[in-house]
Amino acid sequence: MSKLRNPFRLRASEKIESDSNFLKLYSPSVLEALQELEKNGKLWSNVVYIHSSPGAGKTSLLRVFEPNTLSTLLNNKTAAEYKTIFTILKKLGVISDDAIRVFGASLVCTRNYEILEELEVSPAQKIRYFFSLLNARIVLATLKTLVSVSQYNRSFADTLETIIYNYDDRDNYFKDIDFPCTGKALYQWASGIEKKVYEAIDSFLPVADVKPVGHDELFSMEALKPAYFTVNGKNLEGQFLFMLDDAHKLSFNQRQSLKKYVIEKRGNFSVWIAERLEALEPVDNLRSFEERDYDELNIEKFWSEKPEKFEKILSNIAEKRAATSTEDVTAFSDYLDEVLEEQIYKDDLLAAIQKSKDNLKKITDYTPKFDHWIDYVERQDKLPLEKAVLYKKLEIVINRTLNRQQLALEFPLAEQELFEKFKAEMDGISKLFIANENSIPYYFGFNDLARLASNNIEQFLSFSANLFEEMLSNKLSGYQINLESGDQQRILKEVAENKWSELAKILPYSNQVIQFLTKLGEFCYRETYRPSAPYKEGVTGFAIRDEQSLFRKTGEWFEDHAKQPLIDVISTCVSFNLLEVKQVKQGAPGKLNDVYYLNRWLCLKFNLSFAYGGWRHKSTDELLKWTKV
């Protein structure tokens, strides 16, 4: 396997040229999402939309099912690094001990589809040309798949001659070709359609003079079944899987026409359509999935419900990548310090203790109510970090007590009452306060790095690449390879700031989105760092309190045209994984709130906790004001 200096820099699967390299770097645990669909009878002979924000792994998932990848796997099935993925695919019925059973025909929707919208013809005719081009390319992709799995040492053209396609064309889908025919004849038929459409796109002549072929239906997936093919005289056993990647690159009308057709014809073929969430209409990113009329695999949502398994996947990916480095730094998580170096930050911790003492003096100077509590904490013989946490907890508890009750000045509170108020869960928020107030590292260790990924593999790699680069630099300079907590936080903060700077270049409504996220970050910061710390791990999200207006008596807030700027901003944030949506039970029995949490890298930017839980209701009017630039 070829090696790279920093394999974490290698992101998209299409940049990993070798199928064997791809399989060695791929984490088979990702296939668990498909296992659930298969268990529910929704994986095959069905339409599945695969949705995610950029970098979650859609293209990598599809690549697993391409014929070259499966052939590589079949030829190396006993190799230790391939056994797990081979076993999973065998259970899914994709592969057997001696043959491929699912023939993946892959099509990338980035090649001249959207430009069809520029032709000077009617909208209906544009869809006809779109269908004909898509039909032709699906046929070509299917034939290429059959050539790839034929296992005969022949040229592409010669192998096409060994393929026989016999179809009962009673609906007259295929014109200018007779059946049965060879694969070569079918290939030439599809290529001719493709060339004519290209000619119409490139020509200065009117489309009517070029006369490209238009199709009324997207019939190719229904017409291409293994039963209609023989290869070298042998029947084809298995099923085709049609995979359309980057469907978000199609025009709106093309996506709608494609969806309408495949949903109407569902059950006759297996088709997976991968697209970014940005392709969905804004309200589709905001309404419940149950309201959609297709089966969906949202990669990030799937892993958000399985955080421990996702962390294992990231660990597996990280160790595999590190093992391929040329620089003999063949581990990753082992070199990330998991605990704060207390001796290095001893002076800062002592300063934190003194700050808490000063704060306590200010808020209790007028009453002896808390004297026993303060005396108890002062008597504890603990190390600086433990003592700093204890003082911060005391500070928080006293602020909470002051907020909740009128104090009788003559009766000091007993120590036992303090013990009842001290809770282990307060340690997390106390450490966050201490870190934020005293420039002490808070974001470090592999667990934090995994949470920072926000269920997106490419996001994980973007942070890991810079951490690994620092490890390589340390080794080259003769220093210890491992990264201390302060170095980790510095690097993670730098990456987060770079991501923030990039938002203006990659987002629609970028000014409004950036303004909204800034206001949201500032709001969460204020709520988190209130002296009484009312939220266990701080606030990192919001739920929408929908108040009916005079102009909208019924319906959801995202159906109110007056809120369109807010709809556009929140939908953009969801589709680009800047906000993560989780359903949280709170309020009336059975009531579910859609809570929009900041992506964890935004929590890093705004010095917030990585925990989920703390959120506040906000009205649409309040949120709309946050979008104003």
mmCIF file of N, CA, C and O in Angstrom, residues 443-521:
data_model
loop_
_atom_site.group_PDB
_atom_site.id
_atom_site.type_symbol
_atom_site.label_atom_id
_atom_site.label_comp_id
_atom_site.label_asym_id
_atom_site.label_seq_id
_atom_site.Cartn_x
_atom_site.Cartn_y
_atom_site.Cartn_z
ATOM 1 N N TYR A 443 -10.285 21.931 25.935
ATOM 2 C CA TYR A 443 -10.607 21.077 24.791
ATOM 3 C C TYR A 443 -9.379 20.246 24.412
ATOM 4 O O TYR A 443 -8.453 20.740 23.766
ATOM 5 N N PHE A 444 -9.361 18.992 24.827
ATOM 6 C CA PHE A 444 -8.219 18.132 24.499
ATOM 7 C C PHE A 444 -8.618 16.675 24.722
ATOM 8 O O PHE A 444 -9.616 16.376 25.388
ATOM 9 N N GLY A 445 -7.816 15.771 24.171
ATOM 10 C CA GLY A 445 -8.083 14.340 24.304
ATOM 11 C C GLY A 445 -8.926 13.822 23.153
ATOM 12 O O GLY A 445 -9.630 14.577 22.473
ATOM 13 N N PHE A 446 -8.846 12.524 22.902
ATOM 14 C CA PHE A 446 -9.537 11.947 21.751
ATOM 15 C C PHE A 446 -11.047 12.024 21.888
ATOM 16 O O PHE A 446 -11.759 12.221 20.899
ATOM 17 N N ASN A 447 -11.552 11.897 23.102
ATOM 18 C CA ASN A 447 -13.001 11.968 23.299
ATOM 19 C C ASN A 447 -13.544 13.320 22.858
ATOM 20 O O ASN A 447 -14.576 13.399 22.183
ATOM 21 N N ASP A 448 -12.849 14.383 23.230
ATOM 22 C CA ASP A 448 -13.264 15.722 22.791
ATOM 23 C C ASP A 448 -13.152 15.862 21.281
ATOM 24 O O ASP A 448 -13.987 16.487 20.628
ATOM 25 N N LEU A 449 -12.102 15.290 20.703
ATOM 26 C CA LEU A 449 -11.912 15.355 19.251
ATOM 27 C C LEU A 449 -13.054 14.645 18.525
ATOM 28 O O LEU A 449 -13.547 15.123 17.505
ATOM 29 N N ALA A 450 -13.484 13.509 19.057
ATOM 30 C CA ALA A 450 -14.597 12.772 18.449
ATOM 31 C C ALA A 450 -15.893 13.567 18.540
ATOM 32 O O ALA A 450 -16.674 13.608 17.585
ATOM 33 N N ARG A 451 -16.122 14.206 19.675
ATOM 34 C CA ARG A 451 -17.333 15.018 19.819
ATOM 35 C C ARG A 451 -17.273 16.243 18.909
ATOM 36 O O ARG A 451 -18.289 16.696 18.377
ATOM 37 N N LEU A 452 -16.075 16.734 18.700
ATOM 38 C CA LEU A 452 -15.873 17.893 17.836
ATOM 39 C C LEU A 452 -16.232 17.590 16.383
ATOM 40 O O LEU A 452 -16.515 18.498 15.599
ATOM 41 N N ALA A 453 -16.257 16.315 16.013
ATOM 42 C CA ALA A 453 -16.573 15.918 14.638
ATOM 43 C C ALA A 453 -18.031 16.176 14.287
ATOM 44 O O ALA A 453 -18.370 16.295 13.106
ATOM 45 N N SER A 454 -18.913 16.241 15.280
ATOM 46 C CA SER A 454 -20.346 16.424 15.036
ATOM 47 C C SER A 454 -20.865 15.457 13.976
ATOM 48 O O SER A 454 -21.545 15.837 13.023
ATOM 49 N N ASN A 455 -20.472 14.186 14.121
ATOM 50 C CA ASN A 455 -20.975 13.091 13.281
ATOM 51 C C ASN A 455 -20.574 13.220 11.822
ATOM 52 O O ASN A 455 -21.220 12.642 10.945
ATOM 53 N N ASN A 456 -19.505 13.959 11.545
ATOM 54 C CA ASN A 456 -19.052 14.168 10.169
ATOM 55 C C ASN A 456 -17.585 13.757 10.074
ATOM 56 O O ASN A 456 -16.719 14.351 10.727
ATOM 57 N N ILE A 457 -17.313 12.744 9.254
ATOM 58 C CA ILE A 457 -15.959 12.183 9.180
ATOM 59 C C ILE A 457 -14.958 13.194 8.627
ATOM 60 O O ILE A 457 -13.836 13.313 9.137
ATOM 61 N N GLU A 458 -15.343 13.935 7.597
ATOM 62 C CA GLU A 458 -14.399 14.907 7.039
ATOM 63 C C GLU A 458 -14.086 16.012 8.042
ATOM 64 O O GLU A 458 -12.962 16.516 8.087
ATOM 65 N N GLN A 459 -15.067 16.390 8.861
ATOM 66 C CA GLN A 459 -14.813 17.383 9.907
ATOM 67 C C GLN A 459 -13.796 16.833 10.904
ATOM 68 O O GLN A 459 -12.882 17.554 11.343
ATOM 69 N N PHE A 460 -13.938 15.576 11.246
ATOM 70 C CA PHE A 460 -12.960 14.929 12.129
ATOM 71 C C PHE A 460 -11.568 14.960 11.506
ATOM 72 O O PHE A 460 -10.570 15.294 12.173
ATOM 73 N N LEU A 461 -11.467 14.634 10.227
ATOM 74 C CA LEU A 461 -10.167 14.608 9.558
ATOM 75 C C LEU A 461 -9.552 16.002 9.469
ATOM 76 O O LEU A 461 -8.335 16.153 9.543
ATOM 77 N N SER A 462 -10.394 17.022 9.309
ATOM 78 C CA SER A 462 -9.860 18.384 9.184
ATOM 79 C C SER A 462 -9.146 18.820 10.458
ATOM 80 O O SER A 462 -8.122 19.513 10.402
ATOM 81 N N PHE A 463 -9.670 18.423 11.626
ATOM 82 C CA PHE A 463 -8.992 18.746 12.886
ATOM 83 C C PHE A 463 -7.821 17.794 13.133
ATOM 84 O O PHE A 463 -6.753 18.212 13.574
ATOM 85 N N SER A 464 -8.024 16.515 12.824
ATOM 86 C CA SER A 464 -6.995 15.512 13.092
ATOM 87 C C SER A 464 -5.746 15.751 12.243
ATOM 88 O O SER A 464 -4.624 15.489 12.693
ATOM 89 N N ALA A 465 -5.934 16.232 11.015
ATOM 90 C CA ALA A 465 -4.793 16.452 10.122
ATOM 91 C C ALA A 465 -3.800 17.439 10.733
ATOM 92 O O ALA A 465 -2.583 17.233 10.677
ATOM 93 N N ASN A 466 -4.314 18.506 11.340
ATOM 94 C CA ASN A 466 -3.416 19.499 11.939
ATOM 95 C C ASN A 466 -2.769 18.988 13.220
ATOM 96 O O ASN A 466 -1.610 19.304 13.514
ATOM 97 N N LEU A 467 -3.515 18.183 13.966
ATOM 98 C CA LEU A 467 -2.919 17.571 15.155
ATOM 99 C C LEU A 467 -1.794 16.614 14.759
ATOM 100 O O LEU A 467 -0.712 16.612 15.365
ATOM 101 N N PHE A 468 -2.063 15.801 13.731
ATOM 102 C CA PHE A 468 -1.055 14.838 13.286
ATOM 103 C C PHE A 468 0.164 15.559 12.705
ATOM 104 O O PHE A 468 1.307 15.113 12.893
ATOM 105 N N GLU A 469 -0.063 16.668 12.044
ATOM 106 C CA GLU A 469 1.050 17.458 11.493
ATOM 107 C C GLU A 469 1.961 17.938 12.611
ATOM 108 O O GLU A 469 3.198 17.936 12.475
ATOM 109 N N GLU A 470 1.382 18.349 13.721
ATOM 110 C CA GLU A 470 2.174 18.788 14.875
ATOM 111 C C GLU A 470 2.971 17.620 15.456
ATOM 112 O O GLU A 470 4.131 17.786 15.871
ATOM 113 N N MET A 471 2.353 16.424 15.489
ATOM 114 C CA MET A 471 3.077 15.238 15.951
ATOM 115 C C MET A 471 4.294 14.976 15.061
ATOM 116 O O MET A 471 5.395 14.689 15.553
ATOM 117 N N LEU A 472 4.094 15.086 13.750
ATOM 118 C CA LEU A 472 5.198 14.863 12.809
ATOM 119 C C LEU A 472 6.299 15.896 13.010
ATOM 120 O O LEU A 472 7.495 15.566 12.969
ATOM 121 N N SER A 473 5.906 17.144 13.215
ATOM 122 C CA SER A 473 6.894 18.208 13.437
ATOM 123 C C SER A 473 7.678 17.973 14.719
ATOM 124 O O SER A 473 8.893 18.200 14.769
ATOM 125 N N ASN A 474 6.992 17.525 15.766
ATOM 126 C CA ASN A 474 7.671 17.224 17.029
ATOM 127 C C ASN A 474 8.722 16.137 16.836
ATOM 128 O O ASN A 474 9.853 16.241 17.348
ATOM 129 N N LYS A 475 8.357 15.101 16.101
ATOM 130 C CA LYS A 475 9.295 14.000 15.867
ATOM 131 C C LYS A 475 10.503 14.478 15.059
ATOM 132 O O LYS A 475 11.655 14.157 15.377
ATOM 133 N N LEU A 476 10.224 15.267 14.020
ATOM 134 C CA LEU A 476 11.298 15.769 13.165
ATOM 135 C C LEU A 476 12.253 16.666 13.954
ATOM 136 O O LEU A 476 13.463 16.685 13.709
ATOM 137 N N SER A 477 11.705 17.400 14.937
ATOM 138 C CA SER A 477 12.531 18.324 15.727
ATOM 139 C C SER A 477 13.209 17.644 16.911
ATOM 140 O O SER A 477 13.958 18.294 17.650
ATOM 141 N N GLY A 478 12.925 16.359 17.104
ATOM 142 C CA GLY A 478 13.553 15.628 18.196
ATOM 143 C C GLY A 478 12.842 15.785 19.522
ATOM 144 O O GLY A 478 13.390 15.418 20.569
ATOM 145 N N TYR A 479 11.614 16.362 19.504
ATOM 146 C CA TYR A 479 10.846 16.510 20.733
ATOM 147 C C TYR A 479 9.977 15.274 20.955
ATOM 148 O O TYR A 479 9.876 14.404 20.090
ATOM 149 N N GLN A 480 9.322 15.217 22.113
ATOM 150 C CA GLN A 480 8.368 14.141 22.345
ATOM 151 C C GLN A 480 7.213 14.295 21.352
ATOM 152 O O GLN A 480 6.785 15.406 21.037
ATOM 153 N N ILE A 481 6.708 13.173 20.874
ATOM 154 C CA ILE A 481 5.676 13.199 19.829
ATOM 155 C C ILE A 481 4.331 13.637 20.390
ATOM 156 O O ILE A 481 3.577 14.354 19.720
ATOM 157 N N ASN A 482 4.031 13.237 21.635
ATOM 158 C CA ASN A 482 2.685 13.480 22.155
ATOM 159 C C ASN A 482 2.382 14.966 22.289
ATOM 160 O O ASN A 482 3.277 15.793 22.502
ATOM 161 N N LEU A 483 1.105 15.297 22.150
ATOM 162 C CA LEU A 483 0.650 16.683 22.230
ATOM 163 C C LEU A 483 0.020 16.934 23.587
ATOM 164 O O LEU A 483 -0.926 16.254 23.985
ATOM 165 N N GLU A 484 0.548 17.920 24.294
ATOM 166 C CA GLU A 484 -0.016 18.293 25.586
ATOM 167 C C GLU A 484 -1.347 19.011 25.382
ATOM 168 O O GLU A 484 -1.681 19.438 24.266
ATOM 169 N N SER A 485 -2.089 19.150 26.449
ATOM 170 C CA SER A 485 -3.443 19.708 26.357
ATOM 171 C C SER A 485 -3.445 21.104 25.735
ATOM 172 O O SER A 485 -4.303 21.418 24.909
ATOM 173 N N GLY A 486 -2.494 21.937 26.113
ATOM 174 C CA GLY A 486 -2.448 23.304 25.582
ATOM 175 C C GLY A 486 -2.187 23.339 24.090
ATOM 176 O O GLY A 486 -2.771 24.152 23.358
ATOM 177 N N ASP A 487 -1.291 22.453 23.618
ATOM 178 C CA ASP A 487 -1.012 22.386 22.179
ATOM 179 C C ASP A 487 -2.246 21.921 21.417
ATOM 180 O O ASP A 487 -2.557 22.444 20.337
ATOM 181 N N GLN A 488 -2.936 20.940 21.967
ATOM 182 C CA GLN A 488 -4.146 20.448 21.303
ATOM 183 C C GLN A 488 -5.184 21.556 21.174
ATOM 184 O O GLN A 488 -5.742 21.781 20.092
ATOM 185 N N GLN A 489 -5.435 22.272 22.270
ATOM 186 C CA GLN A 489 -6.453 23.321 22.223
ATOM 187 C C GLN A 489 -6.050 24.424 21.251
ATOM 188 O O GLN A 489 -6.901 24.927 20.500
ATOM 189 N N ARG A 490 -4.785 24.797 21.241
ATOM 190 C CA ARG A 490 -4.322 25.842 20.312
ATOM 191 C C ARG A 490 -4.587 25.442 18.863
ATOM 192 O O ARG A 490 -5.108 26.229 18.070
ATOM 193 N N ILE A 491 -4.253 24.197 18.525
ATOM 194 C CA ILE A 491 -4.426 23.718 17.148
ATOM 195 C C ILE A 491 -5.908 23.641 16.791
ATOM 196 O O ILE A 491 -6.328 24.074 15.705
ATOM 197 N N LEU A 492 -6.720 23.102 17.687
ATOM 198 C CA LEU A 492 -8.154 22.987 17.425
ATOM 199 C C LEU A 492 -8.793 24.359 17.240
ATOM 200 O O LEU A 492 -9.642 24.553 16.355
ATOM 201 N N LYS A 493 -8.374 25.330 18.045
ATOM 202 C CA LYS A 493 -8.902 26.690 17.922
ATOM 203 C C LYS A 493 -8.517 27.300 16.573
ATOM 204 O O LYS A 493 -9.331 27.999 15.936
ATOM 205 N N GLU A 494 -7.299 27.042 16.127
ATOM 206 C CA GLU A 494 -6.855 27.578 14.838
ATOM 207 C C GLU A 494 -7.686 27.021 13.690
ATOM 208 O O GLU A 494 -8.088 27.756 12.785
ATOM 209 N N VAL A 495 -7.961 25.723 13.734
ATOM 210 C CA VAL A 495 -8.775 25.104 12.682
ATOM 211 C C VAL A 495 -10.190 25.684 12.708
ATOM 212 O O VAL A 495 -10.775 25.980 11.653
ATOM 213 N N ALA A 496 -10.753 25.853 13.894
ATOM 214 C CA ALA A 496 -12.106 26.409 14.014
ATOM 215 C C ALA A 496 -12.175 27.817 13.435
ATOM 216 O O ALA A 496 -13.134 28.173 12.740
ATOM 217 N N GLU A 497 -11.148 28.626 13.705
ATOM 218 C CA GLU A 497 -11.135 29.989 13.161
ATOM 219 C C GLU A 497 -11.025 29.972 11.640
ATOM 220 O O GLU A 497 -11.643 30.800 10.952
ATOM 221 N N ASN A 498 -10.255 29.031 11.104
ATOM 222 C CA ASN A 498 -10.165 28.908 9.641
ATOM 223 C C ASN A 498 -11.511 28.505 9.049
ATOM 224 O O ASN A 498 -11.908 29.011 7.985
ATOM 225 N N LYS A 499 -12.207 27.603 9.726
ATOM 226 C CA LYS A 499 -13.537 27.208 9.255
ATOM 227 C C LYS A 499 -14.488 28.404 9.265
ATOM 228 O O LYS A 499 -15.288 28.587 8.343
ATOM 229 N N TRP A 500 -14.404 29.189 10.303
ATOM 230 C CA TRP A 500 -15.264 30.378 10.406
ATOM 231 C C TRP A 500 -14.977 31.338 9.252
ATOM 232 O O TRP A 500 -15.907 31.899 8.650
ATOM 233 N N SER A 501 -13.714 31.523 8.930
ATOM 234 C CA SER A 501 -13.336 32.431 7.838
ATOM 235 C C SER A 501 -13.838 31.933 6.485
ATOM 236 O O SER A 501 -14.097 32.739 5.577
ATOM 237 N N GLU A 502 -13.966 30.608 6.346
ATOM 238 C CA GLU A 502 -14.400 30.024 5.074
ATOM 239 C C GLU A 502 -15.900 30.145 4.839
ATOM 240 O O GLU A 502 -16.357 30.017 3.703
ATOM 241 N N LEU A 503 -16.666 30.391 5.894
ATOM 242 C CA LEU A 503 -18.128 30.385 5.751
ATOM 243 C C LEU A 503 -18.603 31.390 4.702
ATOM 244 O O LEU A 503 -19.533 31.105 3.939
ATOM 245 N N ALA A 504 -17.987 32.542 4.661
ATOM 246 C CA ALA A 504 -18.417 33.574 3.717
ATOM 247 C C ALA A 504 -18.261 33.131 2.268
ATOM 248 O O ALA A 504 -18.967 33.619 1.380
ATOM 249 N N LYS A 505 -17.354 32.185 2.021
ATOM 250 C CA LYS A 505 -17.087 31.737 0.651
ATOM 251 C C LYS A 505 -17.988 30.585 0.209
ATOM 252 O O LYS A 505 -18.199 30.378 -0.986
ATOM 253 N N ILE A 506 -18.524 29.815 1.155
ATOM 254 C CA ILE A 506 -19.193 28.567 0.780
ATOM 255 C C ILE A 506 -20.694 28.568 1.031
ATOM 256 O O ILE A 506 -21.390 27.679 0.526
ATOM 257 N N LEU A 507 -21.217 29.539 1.775
ATOM 258 C CA LEU A 507 -22.617 29.491 2.173
ATOM 259 C C LEU A 507 -23.498 30.395 1.322
ATOM 260 O O LEU A 507 -23.104 31.516 0.997
ATOM 261 N N PRO A 508 -24.704 29.952 0.990
ATOM 262 C CA PRO A 508 -25.716 30.910 0.530
ATOM 263 C C PRO A 508 -26.180 31.731 1.725
ATOM 264 O O PRO A 508 -26.073 31.278 2.871
ATOM 265 N N TYR A 509 -26.634 32.936 1.467
ATOM 266 C CA TYR A 509 -27.067 33.845 2.546
ATOM 267 C C TYR A 509 -25.973 33.987 3.607
ATOM 268 O O TYR A 509 -26.242 34.047 4.814
ATOM 269 N N SER A 510 -24.727 34.032 3.157
ATOM 270 C CA SER A 510 -23.604 33.937 4.094
ATOM 271 C C SER A 510 -23.594 35.067 5.130
ATOM 272 O O SER A 510 -23.330 34.811 6.311
ATOM 273 N N ASN A 511 -23.884 36.299 4.720
ATOM 274 C CA ASN A 511 -23.854 37.412 5.681
ATOM 275 C C ASN A 511 -24.885 37.210 6.784
ATOM 276 O O ASN A 511 -24.601 37.407 7.968
ATOM 277 N N GLN A 512 -26.083 36.795 6.364
ATOM 278 C CA GLN A 512 -27.148 36.593 7.344
ATOM 279 C C GLN A 512 -26.845 35.393 8.253
ATOM 280 O O GLN A 512 -27.111 35.429 9.459
ATOM 281 N N VAL A 513 -26.305 34.327 7.662
ATOM 282 C CA VAL A 513 -25.987 33.134 8.452
ATOM 283 C C VAL A 513 -24.901 33.454 9.486
ATOM 284 O O VAL A 513 -25.010 33.073 10.658
ATOM 285 N N ILE A 514 -23.858 34.140 9.058
ATOM 286 C CA ILE A 514 -22.761 34.484 9.968
ATOM 287 C C ILE A 514 -23.260 35.398 11.087
ATOM 288 O O ILE A 514 -22.898 35.233 12.261
ATOM 289 N N GLN A 515 -24.102 36.351 10.735
ATOM 290 C CA GLN A 515 -24.679 37.236 11.753
ATOM 291 C C GLN A 515 -25.523 36.440 12.745
ATOM 292 O O GLN A 515 -25.430 36.631 13.967
ATOM 293 N N PHE A 516 -26.331 35.527 12.227
ATOM 294 C CA PHE A 516 -27.197 34.707 13.076
ATOM 295 C C PHE A 516 -26.366 33.839 14.020
ATOM 296 O O PHE A 516 -26.648 33.769 15.227
ATOM 297 N N LEU A 517 -25.352 33.176 13.492
ATOM 298 C CA LEU A 517 -24.517 32.305 14.322
ATOM 299 C C LEU A 517 -23.747 33.108 15.366
ATOM 300 O O LEU A 517 -23.542 32.638 16.493
ATOM 301 N N THR A 518 -23.325 34.306 15.000
ATOM 302 C CA THR A 518 -22.627 35.172 15.964
ATOM 303 C C THR A 518 -23.549 35.521 17.127
ATOM 304 O O THR A 518 -23.162 35.421 18.305
ATOM 305 N N LYS A 519 -24.776 35.936 16.792
ATOM 306 C CA LYS A 519 -25.745 36.275 17.840
ATOM 307 C C LYS A 519 -26.092 35.056 18.692
ATOM 308 O O LYS A 519 -26.216 35.151 19.923
ATOM 309 N N LEU A 520 -26.244 33.909 18.039
ATOM 310 C CA LEU A 520 -26.555 32.681 18.784
ATOM 311 C C LEU A 520 -25.404 32.305 19.700
ATOM 312 O O LEU A 520 -25.613 31.941 20.866
ATOM 313 N N GLY A 521 -24.165 32.390 19.189
ATOM 314 C CA GLY A 521 -23.000 32.076 20.012
ATOM 315 C C GLY A 521 -22.889 32.990 21.215
ATOM 316 O O GLY A 521 -22.601 32.545 22.341
#
